[in-house]
Short mmCIF file of C-alpha atoms and ligand atoms in Angstrom, two decimals:
data_model
loop_
_atom_site.label_atom_id
_atom_site.label_comp_id
_atom_site.label_asym_id
_atom_site.label_seq_id
_atom_site.Cartn_x
_atom_site.Cartn_y
_atom_site.Cartn_z
CA MET F 27 -8.62 20.57 -0.42
CA ARG F 28 -6.98 20.42 -3.80
CA TYR F 29 -7.89 18.01 -6.58
CA ARG F 30 -5.98 16.10 -9.21
CA LYS F 31 -6.87 14.27 -12.41
CA LEU F 32 -7.27 10.53 -12.14
CA GLY F 33 -5.22 9.68 -15.21
CA ASN F 34 -7.35 9.58 -18.35
CA THR F 35 -10.58 8.60 -16.58
CA GLY F 36 -12.03 12.10 -16.70
CA LEU F 37 -12.52 11.95 -12.91
CA THR F 38 -11.05 14.52 -10.57
CA VAL F 39 -10.16 13.23 -7.13
CA SER F 40 -9.25 14.94 -3.88
CA GLU F 41 -5.50 14.69 -3.37
CA ILE F 42 -6.19 12.98 -0.07
CA GLY F 43 -8.43 9.92 -0.24
CA PHE F 44 -10.22 8.25 2.67
CA GLY F 45 -8.92 4.73 3.43
CA THR F 46 -11.65 2.79 5.19
CA ILE F 47 -9.63 0.18 7.14
CA PRO F 48 -9.86 2.07 10.45
CA ILE F 49 -13.66 2.18 10.30
CA LEU F 50 -14.10 -1.54 9.87
CA SER F 51 -15.42 -3.68 12.67
CA GLY F 52 -13.07 -6.53 13.33
CA ASN F 53 -9.35 -7.06 13.35
CA VAL F 54 -7.03 -6.79 10.38
CA PRO F 55 -3.53 -7.37 11.73
CA VAL F 56 -0.59 -5.12 10.80
CA LEU F 57 -2.77 -2.44 9.38
CA PRO F 58 -3.38 0.98 10.96
CA ASP F 59 -5.34 1.32 14.18
CA TYR F 60 -8.95 0.44 13.69
CA TYR F 61 -11.71 1.65 15.93
CA SER F 62 -14.68 -0.57 15.13
CA PRO F 63 -17.19 2.29 15.06
CA ASP F 64 -20.83 1.40 14.51
CA THR F 65 -22.31 2.30 11.14
CA GLU F 66 -23.76 5.61 12.31
CA THR F 67 -20.42 6.77 13.75
CA ALA F 68 -18.58 5.62 10.63
CA ILE F 69 -21.01 7.57 8.45
CA ASN F 70 -20.43 10.69 10.58
CA ILE F 71 -16.65 10.36 10.20
CA MET F 72 -16.90 9.94 6.43
CA THR F 73 -19.40 12.80 6.19
CA HIS F 74 -16.96 15.03 8.05
CA ALA F 75 -14.26 14.12 5.49
CA LEU F 76 -16.68 14.82 2.63
CA ASN F 77 -17.51 18.22 4.14
CA LEU F 78 -13.78 18.98 4.18
CA GLY F 79 -13.57 18.26 0.45
CA CYS F 80 -12.59 14.57 0.33
CA ASN F 81 -14.41 12.91 -2.55
CA LEU F 82 -12.48 9.62 -2.89
CA PHE F 83 -13.26 6.68 -0.61
CA ASP F 84 -11.28 3.46 -0.88
CA THR F 85 -12.41 0.10 0.46
CA ALA F 86 -12.25 -3.66 -0.18
CA ILE F 87 -14.70 -6.50 -0.34
CA VAL F 88 -16.15 -8.02 2.84
CA PRO F 89 -14.36 -9.50 4.79
CA GLU F 90 -11.03 -8.26 3.41
CA TYR F 91 -11.69 -4.91 5.13
CA GLY F 92 -14.21 -6.32 7.63
CA ASP F 93 -17.54 -4.58 7.05
CA ALA F 94 -16.05 -1.31 5.74
CA GLU F 95 -17.55 -1.86 2.30
CA ILE F 96 -21.06 -2.06 3.77
CA LYS F 97 -20.50 1.06 5.88
CA LEU F 98 -19.21 2.93 2.85
CA GLY F 99 -22.32 1.89 0.91
CA ALA F 100 -24.57 3.18 3.70
CA PHE F 101 -22.64 6.47 3.66
CA ALA F 102 -23.00 6.77 -0.14
CA LYS F 103 -26.75 6.29 0.17
CA ARG F 104 -27.00 8.88 2.95
CA VAL F 105 -24.99 11.67 1.32
CA GLY F 106 -25.87 11.02 -2.31
CA ARG F 107 -24.03 8.56 -4.52
CA GLU F 108 -23.05 11.20 -7.06
CA LYS F 109 -21.05 13.16 -4.49
CA ILE F 110 -18.35 10.55 -4.03
CA ILE F 111 -15.97 8.33 -5.97
CA ILE F 112 -15.78 4.75 -4.71
CA SER F 113 -12.64 2.69 -5.18
CA ASP F 114 -13.10 -0.99 -4.29
CA LYS F 115 -11.05 -4.17 -4.62
CA SER F 116 -10.75 -7.87 -3.95
CA ARG F 117 -8.02 -10.50 -3.97
CA PHE F 118 -9.19 -12.56 -6.91
CA PHE F 119 -7.07 -13.19 -9.96
CA THR F 120 -9.07 -15.35 -12.33
CA GLY F 121 -11.82 -13.89 -14.46
CA ASN F 122 -14.64 -15.97 -13.02
CA GLU F 123 -13.71 -15.24 -9.43
CA ILE F 124 -13.34 -11.50 -9.77
CA TYR F 125 -16.49 -11.24 -11.87
CA GLU F 126 -18.47 -12.81 -9.00
CA ALA F 127 -16.60 -10.70 -6.45
CA VAL F 128 -17.53 -7.47 -8.21
CA LEU F 129 -21.21 -8.45 -8.18
CA THR F 130 -20.93 -9.22 -4.45
CA SER F 131 -19.19 -5.91 -3.79
CA CYS F 132 -21.94 -4.04 -5.65
CA GLU F 133 -24.52 -5.79 -3.47
CA ASN F 134 -22.60 -4.90 -0.31
CA LEU F 135 -22.24 -1.29 -1.42
CA GLY F 136 -25.81 -1.06 -2.69
CA THR F 137 -24.32 0.70 -5.71
CA TYR F 138 -21.57 0.41 -8.32
CA ALA F 139 -17.86 0.97 -7.72
CA ASP F 140 -16.25 3.69 -9.79
CA ILE F 141 -12.92 1.86 -9.80
CA TYR F 142 -12.46 -1.83 -9.08
CA PHE F 143 -8.98 -3.25 -8.46
CA ALA F 144 -7.61 -6.73 -8.59
CA HIS F 145 -5.89 -6.44 -5.23
CA GLN F 146 -2.49 -7.65 -4.07
CA VAL F 147 -1.35 -8.79 -7.46
CA ASP F 148 2.08 -10.33 -6.98
CA PRO F 149 4.63 -12.25 -9.06
CA GLY F 150 2.88 -15.53 -8.18
CA ASN F 151 -0.55 -14.55 -9.50
CA ALA F 152 0.38 -11.99 -12.18
CA GLU F 153 0.03 -14.42 -15.10
CA ALA F 154 -3.45 -15.46 -13.96
CA THR F 155 -4.41 -11.81 -13.49
CA PHE F 156 -3.17 -10.41 -16.80
CA GLY F 157 -3.50 -13.56 -18.92
CA PRO F 158 -6.42 -14.95 -20.97
CA TYR F 159 -9.65 -15.11 -18.95
CA GLY F 160 -7.88 -13.50 -16.03
CA ALA F 161 -9.00 -10.74 -13.70
CA VAL F 162 -8.06 -7.93 -16.08
CA HIS F 163 -10.12 -9.52 -18.83
CA ALA F 164 -13.14 -9.79 -16.50
CA LEU F 165 -12.77 -6.22 -15.21
CA THR F 166 -12.69 -4.98 -18.80
CA GLU F 167 -15.90 -6.88 -19.47
CA LEU F 168 -17.53 -5.53 -16.30
CA LYS F 169 -16.59 -2.03 -17.42
CA ALA F 170 -18.15 -2.62 -20.85
CA GLU F 171 -21.32 -3.90 -19.15
CA GLY F 172 -21.47 -0.75 -17.00
CA LYS F 173 -21.09 -2.63 -13.70
CA ILE F 174 -17.95 -0.67 -12.84
CA ARG F 175 -16.63 2.51 -14.42
CA PHE F 176 -12.89 1.88 -14.42
CA THR F 177 -10.48 -1.01 -14.07
CA GLY F 178 -7.54 -1.21 -11.70
CA ILE F 179 -4.52 -3.16 -10.51
CA ALA F 180 -3.34 -2.83 -6.91
CA SER F 181 0.08 -4.17 -6.04
CA HIS F 182 3.08 -3.60 -3.78
CA TYR F 183 5.41 -4.65 -6.62
CA TYR F 184 6.93 -2.14 -9.01
CA ASP F 185 7.21 -4.58 -11.92
CA ILE F 186 3.52 -5.42 -11.68
CA LEU F 187 2.48 -1.79 -11.52
CA LEU F 188 4.66 -1.17 -14.56
CA ARG F 189 2.96 -4.04 -16.38
CA GLY F 190 -0.39 -2.45 -15.47
CA ALA F 191 0.86 0.94 -16.65
CA LYS F 192 1.69 -0.53 -20.06
CA ASP F 193 -1.61 -2.42 -20.35
CA PRO F 194 -4.23 -0.37 -22.23
CA ARG F 195 -7.03 -2.26 -20.45
CA ILE F 196 -6.06 -0.75 -17.08
CA ASP F 197 -7.25 2.72 -16.05
CA VAL F 198 -5.99 3.13 -12.49
CA LEU F 199 -3.13 1.72 -10.43
CA GLN F 200 -2.82 1.50 -6.69
CA GLY F 201 0.61 1.13 -5.12
CA SER F 202 2.25 1.87 -1.82
CA GLY F 203 4.89 4.27 -0.61
CA ASN F 204 5.87 6.85 1.94
CA ILE F 205 8.77 9.16 2.74
CA LEU F 206 10.81 6.23 4.05
CA GLU F 207 9.82 3.54 1.51
CA ARG F 208 10.02 5.83 -1.51
CA GLY F 209 12.04 3.75 -3.95
CA MET F 210 8.99 2.70 -5.94
CA LEU F 211 7.68 6.27 -6.12
CA ASP F 212 11.08 7.44 -7.36
CA ARG F 213 10.96 4.86 -10.15
CA ILE F 214 7.35 5.69 -11.05
CA GLU F 215 8.28 9.36 -11.28
CA ARG F 216 10.96 8.57 -13.87
CA GLU F 217 8.88 6.13 -15.96
CA SER F 218 6.68 7.76 -18.62
CA ALA F 219 4.38 4.70 -18.93
CA PHE F 220 2.63 5.82 -15.73
CA SER F 221 1.74 9.26 -17.04
CA THR F 222 -1.65 8.31 -18.52
CA LYS F 223 -2.86 6.21 -15.57
CA GLY F 224 -4.60 7.26 -12.40
CA LEU F 225 -2.34 6.45 -9.45
CA LEU F 226 -3.48 6.01 -5.85
CA ILE F 227 -0.88 5.51 -3.15
CA ASN F 228 -1.53 3.74 0.13
CA LYS F 229 0.70 3.08 3.20
CA VAL F 230 1.44 6.81 3.42
CA TYR F 231 1.66 6.39 7.23
CA ALA F 232 3.39 2.94 6.88
CA ALA F 233 0.62 0.99 8.63
CA GLY F 234 0.22 3.76 11.21
CA ILE F 235 3.89 3.77 12.24
CA LEU F 236 5.33 6.97 10.81
CA PRO F 237 3.06 9.53 12.56
CA GLY F 238 4.91 8.50 15.75
CA TYR F 239 8.09 9.98 14.24
CA PHE F 240 7.03 12.71 11.79
CA PRO F 241 4.22 15.30 11.54
CA VAL F 242 1.41 14.15 9.26
CA GLU F 243 2.05 17.25 7.09
CA THR F 244 5.56 15.94 6.35
CA LEU F 245 4.21 12.49 5.49
CA ILE F 246 1.43 13.71 3.24
CA GLU F 247 3.40 16.47 1.52
CA GLY F 248 6.24 14.09 0.84
CA VAL F 249 3.98 11.66 -1.01
CA LEU F 250 2.07 14.42 -2.80
CA SER F 251 5.38 15.68 -4.18
CA TYR F 252 5.28 12.67 -6.55
CA PRO F 253 3.10 12.57 -9.69
CA ILE F 254 0.24 10.66 -8.07
CA SER F 255 -3.52 11.25 -8.20
CA SER F 256 -4.32 10.81 -4.53
CA ALA F 257 -2.71 9.77 -1.25
CA LEU F 258 -4.96 7.29 0.58
CA ILE F 259 -4.91 7.77 4.34
CA GLY F 260 -6.59 5.34 6.72
CA LEU F 261 -8.94 7.45 8.87
CA GLY F 262 -10.94 6.26 11.87
CA THR F 263 -11.79 9.30 13.98
CA ILE F 264 -12.88 12.90 13.49
CA THR F 265 -9.50 14.00 14.89
CA GLU F 266 -7.62 11.91 12.33
CA VAL F 267 -9.79 13.35 9.57
CA ASP F 268 -9.03 16.89 10.76
CA GLN F 269 -5.30 16.16 10.97
CA ALA F 270 -5.15 14.76 7.46
CA LEU F 271 -7.59 17.02 5.67
CA THR F 272 -7.16 20.48 7.14
CA GLY F 273 -3.40 20.85 6.82
CA ASP F 274 -1.72 23.03 4.21
CA PHE F 275 0.15 20.64 1.94
CA SER F 276 0.61 23.07 -0.90
CA SER F 277 4.41 23.33 -0.69
CA GLU F 278 4.67 19.60 -1.58
CA HIS F 279 8.00 19.53 0.17
CA ARG F 280 9.86 16.24 -0.24
CA PRO F 281 12.16 15.72 2.72
CA ASP F 282 15.62 14.49 1.92
CA TYR F 283 16.03 10.75 2.52
CA ARG F 284 18.99 11.41 4.82
CA GLU F 285 16.86 13.78 6.93
CA ILE F 286 14.31 11.00 7.40
CA LEU F 287 16.99 8.52 8.37
CA SER F 288 18.58 10.93 10.80
CA VAL F 289 15.28 11.11 12.72
CA LEU F 290 15.00 7.32 12.83
CA LYS F 291 18.65 6.87 13.76
CA LYS F 292 17.89 8.44 17.15
CA ASN F 293 16.02 5.20 17.95
CA PHE F 294 17.87 2.47 16.05
CA SER F 295 20.10 1.83 13.04
CA PRO F 296 17.67 1.42 10.16
CA ILE F 297 18.62 -0.61 7.09
CA LEU F 298 18.95 1.98 4.36
CA CYS F 299 16.63 0.16 1.98
CA ASP F 300 14.06 2.42 0.32
CA ARG F 301 12.31 -0.59 -1.27
CA CYS F 302 13.18 0.39 -4.84
CA GLN F 303 12.91 -3.34 -5.73
CA LYS F 304 15.85 -3.25 -8.12
CA CYS F 305 17.44 -6.29 -6.48
CA TYR F 306 16.50 -9.87 -7.35
CA CYS F 307 17.52 -12.92 -5.41
CA VAL F 308 18.46 -16.10 -7.26
CA HIS F 309 16.99 -18.03 -4.32
CA ASN F 310 13.74 -16.04 -4.33
CA THR F 311 14.26 -14.21 -1.05
CA GLU F 312 12.17 -11.07 -1.15
CA ILE F 313 14.99 -8.86 0.07
CA HIS F 314 13.06 -5.60 0.40
CA THR F 315 10.33 -7.28 2.46
CA VAL F 316 12.85 -8.77 4.90
CA PHE F 317 14.50 -5.36 5.31
CA ARG F 318 11.15 -3.70 5.84
CA GLN F 319 10.30 -6.18 8.58
CA PHE F 320 13.61 -5.41 10.27
CA ASN F 321 12.90 -1.67 10.23
CA TYR F 322 9.28 -2.16 11.31
CA TYR F 323 10.46 -4.27 14.23
CA PHE F 324 12.22 -1.22 15.67
CA LEU F 325 9.51 1.21 14.63
CA GLY F 326 6.83 -0.40 16.75
CA LYS F 327 5.43 -3.41 14.88
CA ASN F 328 7.74 -5.79 16.75
CA TYR F 329 5.35 -8.67 17.31
CA TRP F 330 4.17 -8.76 13.71
CA ALA F 331 7.66 -8.25 12.25
CA LEU F 332 9.21 -10.96 14.37
CA ARG F 333 6.45 -13.39 13.49
CA LYS F 334 7.01 -12.77 9.78
CA LEU F 335 10.80 -12.90 10.00
CA ASP F 336 10.66 -16.12 11.97
CA LEU F 337 8.93 -17.84 9.03
CA ASN F 338 11.90 -17.83 6.68
CA ILE F 339 14.87 -15.75 7.82
CA ARG F 340 17.00 -18.81 8.67
CA GLU F 341 16.59 -20.23 5.16
CA SER F 342 17.24 -16.81 3.63
CA ALA F 343 20.44 -16.30 5.62
CA GLU F 344 21.61 -19.84 4.83
CA SER F 345 20.94 -19.26 1.11
CA CYS F 346 23.10 -16.14 1.30
CA ASN F 347 25.90 -18.06 3.01
CA ARG F 348 25.88 -20.68 0.23
CA CYS F 349 25.26 -18.23 -2.60
CA THR F 350 27.97 -17.82 -5.22
CA ASP F 351 25.91 -15.45 -7.38
CA ARG F 352 25.40 -12.46 -5.07
CA SER F 353 24.21 -10.33 -7.99
CA CYS F 354 21.71 -8.70 -5.64
CA MET F 355 24.48 -6.49 -4.31
CA LYS F 356 25.46 -5.24 -7.77
CA GLN F 357 21.81 -4.32 -8.39
CA CYS F 358 21.41 -2.32 -5.18
CA PRO F 359 21.94 1.41 -5.78
CA ARG F 360 22.54 1.90 -2.07
CA GLY F 361 25.39 -0.60 -2.01
CA LEU F 362 23.86 -2.63 0.82
CA LYS F 363 25.78 -5.68 1.93
CA ILE F 364 22.72 -7.88 1.60
CA PRO F 365 24.10 -11.29 2.75
CA GLN F 366 25.64 -9.72 5.84
CA LEU F 367 22.39 -7.97 6.68
CA MET F 368 20.44 -11.23 6.27
CA ASN F 369 22.68 -12.90 8.83
CA GLN F 370 22.39 -9.92 11.16
CA ILE F 371 18.59 -10.12 10.93
CA ARG F 372 18.66 -13.87 11.54
CA ASN F 373 20.69 -13.31 14.71
CA LEU F 374 18.32 -10.60 15.87
CA THR F 375 15.27 -12.76 15.18
CA GLU F 376 16.70 -15.76 16.98
CA ALA F 377 17.73 -13.69 20.00
CA HIS F 378 14.33 -12.07 20.32
CA ILE F 379 12.38 -15.24 19.70
CA ARG F 380 14.50 -16.92 22.42
CA ASN F 381 13.85 -14.01 24.80
CA SER F 382 10.14 -14.05 24.12
CA ILE F 383 9.99 -17.80 24.85
CA ILE F 384 12.00 -17.39 28.08
S1 LIG L 25 23.39 -13.21 -1.71
FE1 LIG L 25 21.51 -13.86 -0.72
S2 LIG L 25 19.96 -12.36 -1.29
FE2 LIG L 25 21.71 -12.13 -2.71
S3 LIG L 25 21.17 -13.40 -4.48
FE3 LIG L 25 22.39 -14.68 -3.10
S4 LIG L 25 20.89 -15.73 -1.79
FE4 LIG L 25 19.85 -14.03 -2.78
S1 LIG L 26 18.07 -3.80 -1.03
FE1 LIG L 26 18.79 -2.15 -2.36
S2 LIG L 26 18.00 -2.68 -4.41
FE2 LIG L 26 16.93 -3.95 -2.93
S3 LIG L 26 15.03 -2.81 -2.54
FE3 LIG L 26 16.51 -2.23 -0.98
S4 LIG L 26 17.52 -0.37 -1.75
FE4 LIG L 26 16.49 -1.37 -3.48
#
């Protein structure tokens, strides 16, 4: 196992971190396979990862990740709190709410969290999060009081991570990316504001999809080729721990985007959107999310993708048909014909929804 600096925190983290979703008991849809192990089994799996050099364990408040936070706390107590770094989070955006959430998380863990993130910060809650008496303010206070060691922002949105990168109150960022959805990582690599922050990256396996198409070495090395602190991998069995933690990732080879697409093209015609998030829709369609759902439909998450697409794809396609602005296409470095694709996805969704009803 190799280690990297976590920004300016002074911490050194294993370049592969343990994501605790698969050890939760319960059901978190969309996310990687979960195995619902009992606490003793979960502790054994995490201990195995620790013995292989993993020192970073990422979780979220109960019930966001089921009972994973409690299992992680039991593991910390068993192996010795000082041996591991705990990264925790919750989806609260006002100061009061996240302050209470951190205290609850500490109770669940039976200890402090090294890093605590305001989780799933998005354009709709960013002002509450970063503004006066918001979550960032409260996390800064909790840090000063010694209840957490470092503050964090977790988001799937580049602009929000960039805002966090420029905010001196934030120590660590958590974003998502993989060898297919690498647009955000490409932008982070080119933006100097990120250089002083710790950066954890999740969705390395794309919710468990990509290992069906690529070796885990390719997936992990590809993400580690970016200037990140640690790649978080959801692990739920000893075998998965061995696969992720015993490989040789030292070449940090980044496969060419076209190579990745050529593998996927054997199964379907993927939309060539790398989720760079450079496009904005005047009608607020989240273009990159719609395109992801299309690709995920063919990659094995068909039920989930269809359900999500069915919520708003008709309105999105109709907006495109009426749209006179169409600036989204000028913003797309890949030259995607976005309105056409929206209509194609609407047709696909309607056909499959019809078939599933029949
Ligand atoms: S063409 Fe469609 S996606 Fe592009 S800006 Fe107009 S409504 Fe939005
Ligand atoms: S549609 Fe184009 S600009 Fe928008 S996220 Fe995808 S690749 Fe980037």
